[in-house]
Every structure is written in C-alpha cells, then in structure tokens.
Amino acid sequence: VTNVVFSNRMYRILAIEFKRVGATDPGPKSKEMFDLSRPDLDFVKLANGMGVEAFRCETSDQFNDRFAHCMRTAGPHLIDVVL
C-alpha cells in the first residue's frame, strides 16, 4: 500500500465551503482557521516512527521517481507531496 498525502498546509475544503455559502471574502481570523501549518506536521517522520518508509516530494519528477520505487518495493509506503 502506498499512501499519498497532498500537503497544501491548508484545510482547503473549508475555504471551498465558505464560498459556497456566499462568504466570498473571509477575514484574517477565518483564514487562520483554515491554516494547517502551525505546527507544520512532518508526515515523513510520523510515518518513519511507525516503521513506514516515507518520502517528501516537491517536484513532479521526485514524485514520479518515488512512486515508481514504491511500486517496485514491498510496502507500506507514504509519499508527502508538497503543493
């Protein structure tokens, strides 16, 4: 099993739902509630701490290489894709 975490460090679904209810210009306090960067979770270290091989990728080439590795290697694996 390979788990891929798309890390945008934001609770994006809340921002989308905010717009759906007509709140098009959230203030600073509202935007702060969408932020998931404090603390900045290190999914690679969390996975490693549970015995799972993990990688962080910041480019599509890195992701392609790591994903290919995961498909060739017995798992589990985790790939943290920084968006």
GROMACS .gro file of C-alpha atoms in nm:
model
   83
    1VAL     CA    1   0.000   0.000   0.000
    2THR     CA    2   0.128   0.346  -0.090
    3ASN     CA    3  -0.042   0.642   0.076
    4VAL     CA    4  -0.004   0.981  -0.091
    5VAL     CA    5  -0.057   1.293   0.121
    6PHE     CA    6  -0.115   1.609  -0.084
    7SER     CA    7   0.017   1.867   0.163
    8ASN     CA    8  -0.112   2.212   0.088
    9ARG     CA    9  -0.091   2.302   0.460
   10MET     CA   10  -0.446   2.429   0.443
   11TYR     CA   11  -0.788   2.293   0.521
   12ARG     CA   12  -0.895   2.368   0.162
   13ILE     CA   13  -1.241   2.212   0.188
   14LEU     CA   14  -1.339   2.476   0.446
   15ALA     CA   15  -1.237   2.755   0.209
   16ILE     CA   16  -1.449   2.596  -0.065
   17GLU     CA   17  -1.749   2.557   0.166
   18PHE     CA   18  -1.706   2.916   0.282
   19LYS     CA   19  -1.751   3.032  -0.077
   20ARG     CA   20  -2.050   2.801  -0.132
   21VAL     CA   21  -2.243   2.974   0.145
   22GLY     CA   22  -2.170   3.315  -0.003
   23ALA     CA   23  -1.886   3.423   0.227
   24THR     CA   24  -1.653   3.535  -0.051
   25ASP     CA   25  -1.408   3.747   0.149
   26PRO     CA   26  -1.316   3.579   0.479
   27GLY     CA   27  -1.131   3.794   0.732
   28PRO     CA   28  -0.794   3.716   0.890
   29LYS     CA   29  -0.944   3.518   1.181
   30SER     CA   30  -1.145   3.298   0.942
   31LYS     CA   31  -0.842   3.240   0.719
   32GLU     CA   32  -0.639   3.146   1.025
   33MET     CA   33  -0.882   2.861   1.095
   34PHE     CA   34  -0.807   2.710   0.752
   35ASP     CA   35  -0.430   2.705   0.818
   36LEU     CA   36  -0.271   2.369   0.898
   37SER     CA   37   0.089   2.487   0.912
   38ARG     CA   38   0.113   2.554   1.287
   39PRO     CA   39   0.262   2.323   1.377
   40ASP     CA   40   0.392   2.205   1.044
   41LEU     CA   41   0.337   1.828   1.053
   42ASP     CA   42   0.625   1.619   0.923
   43PHE     CA   43   0.438   1.326   0.770
   44VAL     CA   44   0.767   1.158   0.672
   45LYS     CA   45   0.890   1.149   1.033
   46LEU     CA   46   0.548   1.037   1.157
   47ALA     CA   47   0.544   0.752   0.906
   48ASN     CA   48   0.906   0.655   0.981
   49GLY     CA   49   0.821   0.646   1.352
   50MET     CA   50   0.560   0.379   1.272
   51GLY     CA   51   0.802   0.177   1.060
   52VAL     CA   52   0.673   0.302   0.726
   53GLU     CA   53   0.917   0.403   0.451
   54ALA     CA   54   0.830   0.759   0.354
   55PHE     CA   55   0.941   1.035   0.119
   56ARG     CA   56   0.874   1.406   0.073
   57CYS     CA   57   0.844   1.531  -0.286
   58GLU     CA   58   0.848   1.890  -0.403
   59THR     CA   59   0.856   1.831  -0.779
   60SER     CA   60   0.668   1.605  -1.017
   61ASP     CA   61   0.996   1.434  -1.114
   62GLN     CA   62   1.064   1.350  -0.749
   63PHE     CA   63   0.711   1.214  -0.714
   64ASN     CA   64   0.743   1.001  -1.027
   65ASP     CA   65   1.073   0.853  -0.903
   66ARG     CA   66   0.944   0.784  -0.552
   67PHE     CA   67   0.614   0.640  -0.674
   68ALA     CA   68   0.799   0.408  -0.913
   69HIS     CA   69   1.017   0.297  -0.621
   70CYS     CA   70   0.706   0.227  -0.412
   71MET     CA   71   0.554   0.017  -0.690
   72ARG     CA   72   0.875  -0.191  -0.715
   73THR     CA   73   0.921  -0.236  -0.339
   74ALA     CA   74   0.711  -0.418  -0.083
   75GLY     CA   75   0.526  -0.164   0.132
   76PRO     CA   76   0.380   0.006   0.313
   77HIS     CA   77   0.494   0.349   0.192
   78LEU     CA   78   0.395   0.711   0.228
   79ILE     CA   79   0.466   0.997  -0.011
   80ASP     CA   80   0.421   1.352   0.117
   81VAL     CA   81   0.363   1.575  -0.188
   82VAL     CA   82   0.421   1.940  -0.103
   83LEU     CA   83   0.183   2.159  -0.303
   0.00000   0.00000   0.00000
